[in-house]
PDB file of C-alpha atoms in Angstrom:
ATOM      1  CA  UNK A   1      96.133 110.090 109.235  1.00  0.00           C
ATOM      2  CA  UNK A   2      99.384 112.251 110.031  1.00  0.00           C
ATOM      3  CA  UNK A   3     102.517 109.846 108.824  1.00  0.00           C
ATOM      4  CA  UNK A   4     106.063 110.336 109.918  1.00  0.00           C
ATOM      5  CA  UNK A   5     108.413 108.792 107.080  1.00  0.00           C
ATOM      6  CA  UNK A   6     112.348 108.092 107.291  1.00  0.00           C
ATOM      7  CA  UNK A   7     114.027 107.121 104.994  1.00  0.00           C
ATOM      8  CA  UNK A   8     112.540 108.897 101.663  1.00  0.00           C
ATOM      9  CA  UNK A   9     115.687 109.567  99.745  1.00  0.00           C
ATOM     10  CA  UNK A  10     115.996 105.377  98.852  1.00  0.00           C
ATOM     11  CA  UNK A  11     114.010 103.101  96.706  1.00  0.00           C
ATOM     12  CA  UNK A  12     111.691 101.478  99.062  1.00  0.00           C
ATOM     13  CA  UNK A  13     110.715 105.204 101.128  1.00  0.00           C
ATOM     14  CA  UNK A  14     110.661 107.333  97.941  1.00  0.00           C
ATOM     15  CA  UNK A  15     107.932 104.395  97.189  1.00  0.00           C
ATOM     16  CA  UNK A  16     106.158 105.158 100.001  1.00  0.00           C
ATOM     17  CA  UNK A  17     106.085 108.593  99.955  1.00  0.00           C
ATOM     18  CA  UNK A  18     104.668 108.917  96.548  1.00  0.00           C
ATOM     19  CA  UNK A  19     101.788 106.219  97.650  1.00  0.00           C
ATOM     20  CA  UNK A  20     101.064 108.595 100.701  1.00  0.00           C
ATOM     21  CA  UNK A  21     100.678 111.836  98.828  1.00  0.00           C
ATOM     22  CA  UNK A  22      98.279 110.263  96.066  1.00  0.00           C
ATOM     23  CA  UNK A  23      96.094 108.643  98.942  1.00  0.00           C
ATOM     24  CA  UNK A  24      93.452 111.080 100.586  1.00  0.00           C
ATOM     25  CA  UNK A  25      93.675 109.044 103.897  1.00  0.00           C
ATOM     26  CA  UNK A  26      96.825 110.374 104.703  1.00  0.00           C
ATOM     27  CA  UNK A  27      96.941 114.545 105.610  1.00  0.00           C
ATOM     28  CA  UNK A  28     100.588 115.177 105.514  1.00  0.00           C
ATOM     29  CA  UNK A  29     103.666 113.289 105.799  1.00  0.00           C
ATOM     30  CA  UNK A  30     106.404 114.884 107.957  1.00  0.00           C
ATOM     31  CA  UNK A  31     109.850 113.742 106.217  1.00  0.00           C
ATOM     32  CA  UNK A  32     112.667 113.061 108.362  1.00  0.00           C
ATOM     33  CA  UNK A  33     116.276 112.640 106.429  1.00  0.00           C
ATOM     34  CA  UNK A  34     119.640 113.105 106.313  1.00  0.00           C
ATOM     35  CA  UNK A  35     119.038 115.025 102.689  1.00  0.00           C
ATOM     36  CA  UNK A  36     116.327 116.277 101.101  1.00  0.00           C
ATOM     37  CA  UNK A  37     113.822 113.969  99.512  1.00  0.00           C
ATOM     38  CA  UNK A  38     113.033 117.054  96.477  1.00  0.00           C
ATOM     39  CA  UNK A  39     109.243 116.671  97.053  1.00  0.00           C
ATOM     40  CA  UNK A  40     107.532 119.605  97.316  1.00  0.00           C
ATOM     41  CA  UNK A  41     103.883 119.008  97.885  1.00  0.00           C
ATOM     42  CA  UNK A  42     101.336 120.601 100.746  1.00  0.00           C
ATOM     43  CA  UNK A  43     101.472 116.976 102.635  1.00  0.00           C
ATOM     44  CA  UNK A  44     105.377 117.527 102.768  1.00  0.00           C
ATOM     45  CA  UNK A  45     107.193 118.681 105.753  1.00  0.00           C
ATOM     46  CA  UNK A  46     110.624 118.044 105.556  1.00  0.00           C
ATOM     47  CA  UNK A  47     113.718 117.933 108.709  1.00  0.00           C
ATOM     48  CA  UNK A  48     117.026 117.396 107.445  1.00  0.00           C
ATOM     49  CA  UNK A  49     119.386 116.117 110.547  1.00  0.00           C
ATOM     50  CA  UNK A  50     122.727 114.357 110.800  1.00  0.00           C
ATOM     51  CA  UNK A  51     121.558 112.705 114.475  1.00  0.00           C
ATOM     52  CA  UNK A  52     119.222 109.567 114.380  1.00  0.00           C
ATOM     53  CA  UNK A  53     119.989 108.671 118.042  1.00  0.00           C
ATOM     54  CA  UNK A  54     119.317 111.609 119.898  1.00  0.00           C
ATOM     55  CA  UNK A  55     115.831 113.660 118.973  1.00  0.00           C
ATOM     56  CA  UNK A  56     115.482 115.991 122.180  1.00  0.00           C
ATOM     57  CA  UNK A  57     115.911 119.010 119.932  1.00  0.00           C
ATOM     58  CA  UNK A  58     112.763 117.879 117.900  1.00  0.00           C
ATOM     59  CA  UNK A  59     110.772 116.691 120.222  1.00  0.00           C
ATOM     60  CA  UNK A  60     107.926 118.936 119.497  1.00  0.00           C
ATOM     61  CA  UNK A  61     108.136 118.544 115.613  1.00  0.00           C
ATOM     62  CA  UNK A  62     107.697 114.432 116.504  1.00  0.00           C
ATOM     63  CA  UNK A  63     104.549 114.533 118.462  1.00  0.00           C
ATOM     64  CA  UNK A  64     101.302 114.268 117.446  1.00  0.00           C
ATOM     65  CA  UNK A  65     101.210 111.399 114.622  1.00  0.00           C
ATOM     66  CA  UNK A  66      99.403 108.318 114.133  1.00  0.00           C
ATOM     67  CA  UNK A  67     101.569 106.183 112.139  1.00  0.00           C
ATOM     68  CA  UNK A  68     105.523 105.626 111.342  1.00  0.00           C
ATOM     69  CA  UNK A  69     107.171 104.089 108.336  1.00  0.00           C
ATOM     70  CA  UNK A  70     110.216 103.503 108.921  1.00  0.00           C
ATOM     71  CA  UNK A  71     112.121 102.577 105.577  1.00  0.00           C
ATOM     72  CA  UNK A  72     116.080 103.815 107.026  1.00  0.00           C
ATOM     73  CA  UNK A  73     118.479 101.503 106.230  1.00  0.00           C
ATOM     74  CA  UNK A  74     121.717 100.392 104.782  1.00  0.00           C
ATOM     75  CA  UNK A  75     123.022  97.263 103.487  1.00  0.00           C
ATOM     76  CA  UNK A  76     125.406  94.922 104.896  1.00  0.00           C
ATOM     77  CA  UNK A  77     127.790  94.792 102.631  1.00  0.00           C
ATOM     78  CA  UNK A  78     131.132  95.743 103.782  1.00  0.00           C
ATOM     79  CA  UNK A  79     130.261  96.511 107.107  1.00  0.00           C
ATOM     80  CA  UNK A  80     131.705  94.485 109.929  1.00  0.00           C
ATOM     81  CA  UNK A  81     128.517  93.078 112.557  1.00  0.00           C
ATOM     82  CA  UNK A  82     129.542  95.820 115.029  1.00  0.00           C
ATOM     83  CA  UNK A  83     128.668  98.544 112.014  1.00  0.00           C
ATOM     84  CA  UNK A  84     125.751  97.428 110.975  1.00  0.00           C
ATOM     85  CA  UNK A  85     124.434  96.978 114.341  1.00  0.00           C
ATOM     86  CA  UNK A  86     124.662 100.282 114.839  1.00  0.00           C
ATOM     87  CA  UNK A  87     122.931 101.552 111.757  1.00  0.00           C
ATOM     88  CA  UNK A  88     120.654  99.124 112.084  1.00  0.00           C
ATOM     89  CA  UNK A  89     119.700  98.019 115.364  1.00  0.00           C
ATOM     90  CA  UNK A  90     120.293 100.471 117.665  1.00  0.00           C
ATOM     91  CA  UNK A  91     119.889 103.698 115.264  1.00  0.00           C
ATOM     92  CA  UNK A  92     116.386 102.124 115.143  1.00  0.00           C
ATOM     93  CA  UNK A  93     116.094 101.490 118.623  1.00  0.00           C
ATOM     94  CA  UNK A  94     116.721 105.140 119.215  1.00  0.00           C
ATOM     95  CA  UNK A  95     114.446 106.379 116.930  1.00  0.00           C
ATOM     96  CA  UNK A  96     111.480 104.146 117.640  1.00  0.00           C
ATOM     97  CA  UNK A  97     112.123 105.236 121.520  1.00  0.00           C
ATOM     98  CA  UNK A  98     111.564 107.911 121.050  1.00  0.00           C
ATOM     99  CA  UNK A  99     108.479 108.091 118.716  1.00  0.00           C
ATOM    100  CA  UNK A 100     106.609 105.804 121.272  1.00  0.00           C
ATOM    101  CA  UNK A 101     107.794 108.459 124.346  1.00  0.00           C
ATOM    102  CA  UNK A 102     105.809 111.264 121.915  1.00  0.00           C
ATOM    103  CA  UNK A 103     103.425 109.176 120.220  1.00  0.00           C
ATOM    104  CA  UNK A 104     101.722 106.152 122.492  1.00  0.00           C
ATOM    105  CA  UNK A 105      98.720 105.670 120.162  1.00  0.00           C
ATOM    106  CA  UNK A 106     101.160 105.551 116.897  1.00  0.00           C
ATOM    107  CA  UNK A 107     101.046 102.175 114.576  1.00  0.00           C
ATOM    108  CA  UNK A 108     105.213 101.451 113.742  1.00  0.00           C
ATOM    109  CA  UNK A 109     105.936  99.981 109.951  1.00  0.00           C
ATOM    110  CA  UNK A 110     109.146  98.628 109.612  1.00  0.00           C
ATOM    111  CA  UNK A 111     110.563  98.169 106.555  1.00  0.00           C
ATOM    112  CA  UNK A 112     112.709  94.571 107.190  1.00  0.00           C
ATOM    113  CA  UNK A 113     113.540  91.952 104.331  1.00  0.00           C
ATOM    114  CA  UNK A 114     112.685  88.613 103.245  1.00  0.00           C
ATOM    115  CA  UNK A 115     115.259  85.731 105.028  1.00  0.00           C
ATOM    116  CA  UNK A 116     115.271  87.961 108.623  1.00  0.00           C
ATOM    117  CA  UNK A 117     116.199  85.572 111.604  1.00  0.00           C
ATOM    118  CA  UNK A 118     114.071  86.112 114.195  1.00  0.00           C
ATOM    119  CA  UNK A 119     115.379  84.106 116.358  1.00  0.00           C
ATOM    120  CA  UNK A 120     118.872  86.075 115.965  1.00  0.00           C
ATOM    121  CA  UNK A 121     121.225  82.950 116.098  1.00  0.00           C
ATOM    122  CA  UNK A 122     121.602  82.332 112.534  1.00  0.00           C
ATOM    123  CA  UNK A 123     124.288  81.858 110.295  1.00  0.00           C
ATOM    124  CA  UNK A 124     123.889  85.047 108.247  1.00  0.00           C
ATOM    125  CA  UNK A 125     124.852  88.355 110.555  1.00  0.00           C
ATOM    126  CA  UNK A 126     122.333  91.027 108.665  1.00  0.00           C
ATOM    127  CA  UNK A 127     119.662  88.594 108.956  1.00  0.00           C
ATOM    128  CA  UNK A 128     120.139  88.366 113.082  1.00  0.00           C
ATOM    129  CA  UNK A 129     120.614  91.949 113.286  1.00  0.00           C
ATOM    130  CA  UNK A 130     117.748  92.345 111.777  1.00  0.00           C
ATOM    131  CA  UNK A 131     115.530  89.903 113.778  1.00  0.00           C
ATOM    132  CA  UNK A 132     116.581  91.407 116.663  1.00  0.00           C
ATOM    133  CA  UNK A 133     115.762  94.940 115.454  1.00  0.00           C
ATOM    134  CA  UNK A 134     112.370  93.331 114.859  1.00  0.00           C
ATOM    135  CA  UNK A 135     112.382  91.736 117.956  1.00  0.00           C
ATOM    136  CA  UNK A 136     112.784  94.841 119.752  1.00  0.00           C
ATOM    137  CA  UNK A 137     110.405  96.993 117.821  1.00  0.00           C
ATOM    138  CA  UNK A 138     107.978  94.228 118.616  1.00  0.00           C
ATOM    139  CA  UNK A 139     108.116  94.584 122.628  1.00  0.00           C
ATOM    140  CA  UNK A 140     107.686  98.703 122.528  1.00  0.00           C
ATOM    141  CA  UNK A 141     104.640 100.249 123.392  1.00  0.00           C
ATOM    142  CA  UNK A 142     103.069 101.107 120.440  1.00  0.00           C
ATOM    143  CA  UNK A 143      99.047 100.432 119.926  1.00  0.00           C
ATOM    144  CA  UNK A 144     100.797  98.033 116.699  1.00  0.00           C
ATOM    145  CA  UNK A 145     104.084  97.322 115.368  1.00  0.00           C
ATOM    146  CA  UNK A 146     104.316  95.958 111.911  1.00  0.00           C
ATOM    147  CA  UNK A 147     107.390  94.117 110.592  1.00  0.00           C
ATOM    148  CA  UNK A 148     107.479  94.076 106.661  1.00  0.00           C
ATOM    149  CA  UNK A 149     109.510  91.726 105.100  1.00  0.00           C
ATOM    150  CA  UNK A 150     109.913  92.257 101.026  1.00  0.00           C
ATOM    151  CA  UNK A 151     112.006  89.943  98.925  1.00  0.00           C
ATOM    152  CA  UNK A 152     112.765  91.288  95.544  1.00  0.00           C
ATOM    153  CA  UNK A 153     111.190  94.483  95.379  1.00  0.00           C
ATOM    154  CA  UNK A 154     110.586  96.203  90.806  1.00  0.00           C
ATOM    155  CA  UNK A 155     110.828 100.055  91.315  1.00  0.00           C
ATOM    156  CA  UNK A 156     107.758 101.913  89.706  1.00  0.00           C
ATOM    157  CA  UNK A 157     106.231 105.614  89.184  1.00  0.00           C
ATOM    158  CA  UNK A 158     109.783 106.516  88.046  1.00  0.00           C
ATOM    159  CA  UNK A 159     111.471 105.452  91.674  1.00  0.00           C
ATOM    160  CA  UNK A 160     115.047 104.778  91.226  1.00  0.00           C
ATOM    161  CA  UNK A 161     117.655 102.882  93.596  1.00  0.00           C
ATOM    162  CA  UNK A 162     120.492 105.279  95.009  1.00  0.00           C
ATOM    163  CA  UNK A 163     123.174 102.820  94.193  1.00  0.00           C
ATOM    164  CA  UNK A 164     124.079 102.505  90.645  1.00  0.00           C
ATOM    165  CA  UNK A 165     125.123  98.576  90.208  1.00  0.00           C
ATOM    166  CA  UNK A 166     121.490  97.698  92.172  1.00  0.00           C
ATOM    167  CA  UNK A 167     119.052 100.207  89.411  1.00  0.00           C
ATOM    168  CA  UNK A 168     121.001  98.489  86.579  1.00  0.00           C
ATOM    169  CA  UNK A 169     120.218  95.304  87.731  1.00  0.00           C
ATOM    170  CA  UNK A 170     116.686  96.646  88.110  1.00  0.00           C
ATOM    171  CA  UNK A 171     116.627  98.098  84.587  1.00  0.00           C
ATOM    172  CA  UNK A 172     118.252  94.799  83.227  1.00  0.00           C
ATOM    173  CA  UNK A 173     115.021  92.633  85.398  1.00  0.00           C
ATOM    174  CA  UNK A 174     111.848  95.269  84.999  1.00  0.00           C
ATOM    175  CA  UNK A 175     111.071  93.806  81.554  1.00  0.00           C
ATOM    176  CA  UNK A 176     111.112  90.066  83.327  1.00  0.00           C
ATOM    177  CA  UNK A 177     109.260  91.210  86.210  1.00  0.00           C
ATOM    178  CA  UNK A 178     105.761  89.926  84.881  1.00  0.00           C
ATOM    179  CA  UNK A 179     107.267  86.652  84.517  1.00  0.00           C
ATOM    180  CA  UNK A 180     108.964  86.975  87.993  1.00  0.00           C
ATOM    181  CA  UNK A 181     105.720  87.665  89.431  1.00  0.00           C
ATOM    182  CA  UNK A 182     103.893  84.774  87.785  1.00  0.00           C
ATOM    183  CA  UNK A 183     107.116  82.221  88.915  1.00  0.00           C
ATOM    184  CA  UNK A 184     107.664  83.175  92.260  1.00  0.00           C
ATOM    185  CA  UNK A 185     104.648  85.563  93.645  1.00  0.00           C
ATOM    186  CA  UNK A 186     105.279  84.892  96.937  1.00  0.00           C
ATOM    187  CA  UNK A 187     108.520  86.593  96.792  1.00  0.00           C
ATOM    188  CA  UNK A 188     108.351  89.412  94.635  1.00  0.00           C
ATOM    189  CA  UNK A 189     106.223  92.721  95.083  1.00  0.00           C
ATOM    190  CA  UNK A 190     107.036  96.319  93.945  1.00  0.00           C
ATOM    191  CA  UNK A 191     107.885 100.192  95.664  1.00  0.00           C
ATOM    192  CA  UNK A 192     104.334 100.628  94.759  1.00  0.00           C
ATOM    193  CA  UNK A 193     102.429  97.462  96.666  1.00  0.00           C
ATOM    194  CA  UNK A 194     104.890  98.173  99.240  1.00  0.00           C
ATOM    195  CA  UNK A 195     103.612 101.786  99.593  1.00  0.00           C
ATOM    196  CA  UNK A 196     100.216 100.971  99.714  1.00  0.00           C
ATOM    197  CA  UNK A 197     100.237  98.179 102.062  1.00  0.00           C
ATOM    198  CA  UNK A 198     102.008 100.193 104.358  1.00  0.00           C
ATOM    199  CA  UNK A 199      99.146 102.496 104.493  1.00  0.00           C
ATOM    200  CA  UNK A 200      96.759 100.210 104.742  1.00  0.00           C
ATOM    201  CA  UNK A 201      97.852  97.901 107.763  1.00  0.00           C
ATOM    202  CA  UNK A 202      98.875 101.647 109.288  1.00  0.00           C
ATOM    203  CA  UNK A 203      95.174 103.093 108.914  1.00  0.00           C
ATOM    204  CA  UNK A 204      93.557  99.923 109.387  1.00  0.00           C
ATOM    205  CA  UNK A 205      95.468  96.920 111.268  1.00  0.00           C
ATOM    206  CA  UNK A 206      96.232  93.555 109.879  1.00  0.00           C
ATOM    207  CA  UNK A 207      96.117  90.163 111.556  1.00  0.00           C
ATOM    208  CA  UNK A 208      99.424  89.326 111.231  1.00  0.00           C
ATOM    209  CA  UNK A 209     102.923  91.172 112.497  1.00  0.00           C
ATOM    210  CA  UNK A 210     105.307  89.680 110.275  1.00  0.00           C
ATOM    211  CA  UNK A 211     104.138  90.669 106.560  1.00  0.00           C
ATOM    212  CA  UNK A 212     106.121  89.140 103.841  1.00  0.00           C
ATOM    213  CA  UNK A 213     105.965  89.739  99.977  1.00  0.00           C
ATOM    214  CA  UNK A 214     102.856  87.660  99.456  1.00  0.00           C
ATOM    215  CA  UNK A 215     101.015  89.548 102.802  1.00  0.00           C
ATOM    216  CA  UNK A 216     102.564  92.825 101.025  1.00  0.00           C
ATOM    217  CA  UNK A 217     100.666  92.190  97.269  1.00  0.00           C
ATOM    218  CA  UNK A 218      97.388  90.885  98.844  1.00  0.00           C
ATOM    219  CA  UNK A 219      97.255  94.072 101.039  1.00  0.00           C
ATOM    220  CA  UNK A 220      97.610  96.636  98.165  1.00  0.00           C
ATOM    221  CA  UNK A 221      95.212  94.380  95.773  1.00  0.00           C
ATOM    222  CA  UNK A 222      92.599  95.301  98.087  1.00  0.00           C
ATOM    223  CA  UNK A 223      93.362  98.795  98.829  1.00  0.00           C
ATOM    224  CA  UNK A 224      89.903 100.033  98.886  1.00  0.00           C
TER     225      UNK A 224
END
């Protein structure tokens, strides 16, 4: 399986890239970023751009893959709805357009988030925007779009949040996270499960689009 991976310099797609390079099912991995993700490994081709909307320069680097996982994002937090639209939905948009135009037969994984509206009229503005990212993504032409949707998610294999106030609080919470995971399974999982159920639903399928936390730990217990 050839993978195409945004979003490797954060928490959740540093994750995943470390799960695809340690599974044999997955050849190589072509990174797409606005920095470099420092991996240097034979799966590993890297493209460092500023523009997420507009890929006619790169067309030819695109084509050819069989799966996407698509962990780009930012948070909402001191962006006004117009702003994080933008980075959210419609930098998506853009990108998944694209993919499909290159890559008809390619399986989409979204990286979402526990509490996403999908029926975009709620209360909380990320949590529209991001249903109706999903909503989108959904209606494309892919052979399968997959939405996952983590709740708290324990970095592991050394992965470490970007932001510093977020990897203290995950520093502060790793020692608890046994007990998180026995309290509340269904909404905790880890950079690691994440990883590998993203593989798996990618090379495989799964019966449902919406995956949350729970769907997310079940799928990487029974990685074969």
């Amino acid at each position: 399986m050839k993978v195409i991976l945004f979003g490797a310099t954060g928490m959740v797609g540093s994750g995943v890239l470390k799960e695809c390079l340690a599974d044999a099912r997955v050849l190589s991995v072509l990174v797409v970023g606005r920095s470099t993700c420092g991996m240097t490994h034979p799966k590993v081709h890297e493209i460092i751009r500023a523009d997420f909307f507009d890929y006619a320069d790169i067309k030819a680097d695109l084509a050819g893959y069989d799966a996407c996982l698509f962990c780009l994002g930012v948070s909402a937090a001191r962006l006004n709805e117009k702003q994080y639209h933008r980075l959210t939905y419609e930098l998506t948009v853009a990108t998944a357009k694209a993919i499909v135009a290159l890559n008809p037969t390619l399986t989409f994984c979204y990286v979402s988030g526990a509490g996403t509206d999908s029926t975009e009229r709620g209360r909380f503005m990320w949590a529209r925007v991001k249903g109706k990212t999903e909503n989108h993504l959904l209606r494309l032409p892919f052979k399968a779009a997959f939405m996952f949707r983590p709740g708290f998610i324990q970095p592991l294999k050394g992965v470490r949040s970007k932001t510093k106030l977020y990897q203290a609080i995950y520093t502060l919470v790793g020692p608890l996270y046994p007990l998180l995971r026995r309290l509340a399974p269904k909404y905790v999982t880890t950079t690691e499960n994440v990883g590998r159920a993203m593989i798996r639903v990618a090379a495989s399928g799964y019966s449902k689009r919406i995956i949350e936390s729970h769907d997310i730990n079940e799928l990487a217990r029974d990685m074969p």
